[in-house]
Short mmCIF file of C-alpha atoms in Angstrom, two decimals:
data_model
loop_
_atom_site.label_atom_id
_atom_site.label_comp_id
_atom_site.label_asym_id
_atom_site.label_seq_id
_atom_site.Cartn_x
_atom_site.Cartn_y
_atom_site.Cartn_z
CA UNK A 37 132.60 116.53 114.72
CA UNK A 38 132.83 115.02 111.09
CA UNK A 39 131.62 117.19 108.43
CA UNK A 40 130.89 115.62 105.16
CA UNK A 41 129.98 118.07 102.20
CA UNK A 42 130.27 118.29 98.36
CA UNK A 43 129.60 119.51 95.29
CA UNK A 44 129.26 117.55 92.36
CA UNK A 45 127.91 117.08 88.95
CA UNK A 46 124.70 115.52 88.51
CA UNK A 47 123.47 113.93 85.21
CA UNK A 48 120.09 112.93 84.47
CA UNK A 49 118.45 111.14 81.02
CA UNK A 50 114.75 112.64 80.56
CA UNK A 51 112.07 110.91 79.07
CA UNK A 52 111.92 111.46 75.55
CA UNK A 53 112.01 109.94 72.03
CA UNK A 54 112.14 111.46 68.52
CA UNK A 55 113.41 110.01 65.71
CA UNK A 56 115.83 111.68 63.12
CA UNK A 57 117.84 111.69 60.25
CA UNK A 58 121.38 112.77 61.44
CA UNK A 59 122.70 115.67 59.26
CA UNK A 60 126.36 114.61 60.54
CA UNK A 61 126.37 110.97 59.72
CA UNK A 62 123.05 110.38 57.85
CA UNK A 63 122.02 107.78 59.25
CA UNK A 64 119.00 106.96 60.98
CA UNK A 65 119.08 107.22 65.01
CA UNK A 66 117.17 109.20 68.48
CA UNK A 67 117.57 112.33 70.06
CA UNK A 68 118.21 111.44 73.90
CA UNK A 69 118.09 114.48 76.06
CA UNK A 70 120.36 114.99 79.22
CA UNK A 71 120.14 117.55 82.34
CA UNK A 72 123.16 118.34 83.65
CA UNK A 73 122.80 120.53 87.00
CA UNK A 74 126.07 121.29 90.06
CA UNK A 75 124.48 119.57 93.26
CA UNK A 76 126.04 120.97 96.82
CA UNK A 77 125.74 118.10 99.29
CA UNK A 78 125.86 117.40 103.02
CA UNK A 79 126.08 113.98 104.54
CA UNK A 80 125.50 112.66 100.94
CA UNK A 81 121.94 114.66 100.87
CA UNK A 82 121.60 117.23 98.11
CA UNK A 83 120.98 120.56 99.47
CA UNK A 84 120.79 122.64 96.09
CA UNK A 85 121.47 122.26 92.48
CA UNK A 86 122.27 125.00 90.08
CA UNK A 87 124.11 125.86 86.53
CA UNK A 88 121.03 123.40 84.79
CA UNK A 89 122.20 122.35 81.42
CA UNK A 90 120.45 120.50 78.58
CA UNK A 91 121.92 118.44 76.07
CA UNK A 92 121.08 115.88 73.42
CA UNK A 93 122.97 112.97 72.37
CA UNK A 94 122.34 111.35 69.09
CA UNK A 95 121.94 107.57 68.84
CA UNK A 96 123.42 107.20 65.62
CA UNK A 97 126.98 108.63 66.11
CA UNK A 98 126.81 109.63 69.61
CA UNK A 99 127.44 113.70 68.88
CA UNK A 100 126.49 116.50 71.17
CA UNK A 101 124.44 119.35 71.36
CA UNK A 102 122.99 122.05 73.81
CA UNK A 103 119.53 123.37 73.90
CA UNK A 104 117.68 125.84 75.30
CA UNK A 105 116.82 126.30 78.82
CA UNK A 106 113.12 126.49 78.16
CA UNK A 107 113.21 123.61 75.64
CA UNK A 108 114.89 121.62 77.90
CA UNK A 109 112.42 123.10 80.82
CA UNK A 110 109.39 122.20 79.07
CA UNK A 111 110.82 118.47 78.41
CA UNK A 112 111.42 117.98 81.88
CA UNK A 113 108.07 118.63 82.13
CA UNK A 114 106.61 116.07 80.17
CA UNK A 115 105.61 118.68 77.58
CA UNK A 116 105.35 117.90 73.79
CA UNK A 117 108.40 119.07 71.66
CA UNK A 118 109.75 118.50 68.68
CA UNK A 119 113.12 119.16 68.10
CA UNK A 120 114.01 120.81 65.00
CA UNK A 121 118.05 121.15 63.82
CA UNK A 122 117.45 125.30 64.33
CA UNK A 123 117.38 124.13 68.20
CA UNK A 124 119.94 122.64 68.48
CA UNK A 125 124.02 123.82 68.93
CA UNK A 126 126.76 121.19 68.10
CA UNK A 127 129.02 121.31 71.17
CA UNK A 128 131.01 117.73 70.09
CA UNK A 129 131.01 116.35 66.99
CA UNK A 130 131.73 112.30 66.89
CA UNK A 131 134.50 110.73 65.20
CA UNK A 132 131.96 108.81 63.92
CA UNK A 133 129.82 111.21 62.35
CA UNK A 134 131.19 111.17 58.38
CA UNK A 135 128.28 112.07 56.16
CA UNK A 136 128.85 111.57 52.40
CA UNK A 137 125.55 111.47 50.87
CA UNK A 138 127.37 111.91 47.27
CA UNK A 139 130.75 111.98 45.90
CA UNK A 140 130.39 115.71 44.39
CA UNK A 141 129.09 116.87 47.83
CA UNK A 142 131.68 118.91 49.76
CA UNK A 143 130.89 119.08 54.29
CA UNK A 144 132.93 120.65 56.76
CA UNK A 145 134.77 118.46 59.00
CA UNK A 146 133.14 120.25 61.98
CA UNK A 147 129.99 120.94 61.47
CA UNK A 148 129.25 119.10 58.68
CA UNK A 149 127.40 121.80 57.27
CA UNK A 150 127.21 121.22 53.29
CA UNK A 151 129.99 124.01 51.48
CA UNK A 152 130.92 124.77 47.97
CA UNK A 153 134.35 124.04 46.46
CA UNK A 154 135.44 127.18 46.25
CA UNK A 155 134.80 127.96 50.11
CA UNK A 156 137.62 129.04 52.29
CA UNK A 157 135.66 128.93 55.54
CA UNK A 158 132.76 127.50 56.58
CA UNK A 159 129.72 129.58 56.23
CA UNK A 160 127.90 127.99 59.49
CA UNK A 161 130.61 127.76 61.81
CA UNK A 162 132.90 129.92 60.51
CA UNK A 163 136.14 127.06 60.68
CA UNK A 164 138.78 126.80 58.15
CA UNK A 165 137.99 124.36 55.69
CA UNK A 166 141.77 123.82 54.22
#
């Protein structure tokens, strides 16, 4: 007998739209929210998913970050949220994503949070800035 089981990632793009300014690249672009979930399969049919995982992907310069399970819950659901930057955690900044909004304006490389000159580390995610 020929057993045929799995376990794989699964990816799926929800339904929603909200349009932003990107601190990271300022430009103009969409939040696009993922769920990622681990599917076990048999005979190609999923059986279960766990380890559900929400992301969004910006338009603009195509960076990553993770929200929270009941944010991403209650988009799933077709529920009205806005996303705010408090929600959401940079897990991949794009090469892309260069914001210089003036030439006396200092950002950190990876978070692009805005510093001062005299800053040895980054106050929001704590990452050498020399």
């Amino acid at each position: 007998m020929l057993l045929i089981a799995g376990i794989t990632t699964q990816q799926k793009q929800l339904d929603y739209n909200q349009g932003m300014l990107c601190p990271l690249c300022c430009n103009f672009g969409r939040y696009e929210v993922y769920m990622e979930t681990m599917v076990a399969t048999l005979f190609f049919l999923p059986l279960f998913r766990w380890n559900k995982k929400f992301y969004v992907i910006t338009t603009c310069c195509h960076s990553v970050y993770a929200i929270s399970k009941e944010l991403g819950t209650a988009i799933a659901k077709g529920e009205p949220v806005r996303l705010e930057e408090k929600d959401l955690h940079l897990v991949h900044r794009s090469r892309e994503a260069s914001c210089n909004l003036s030439a006396g304006e200092l950002h950190c490389p990876q978070c692009g949070a805005q510093v001062q000159e005299d800053f040895k580390f980054c106050p929001q995610c704590a990452q050498p800035l020399r």
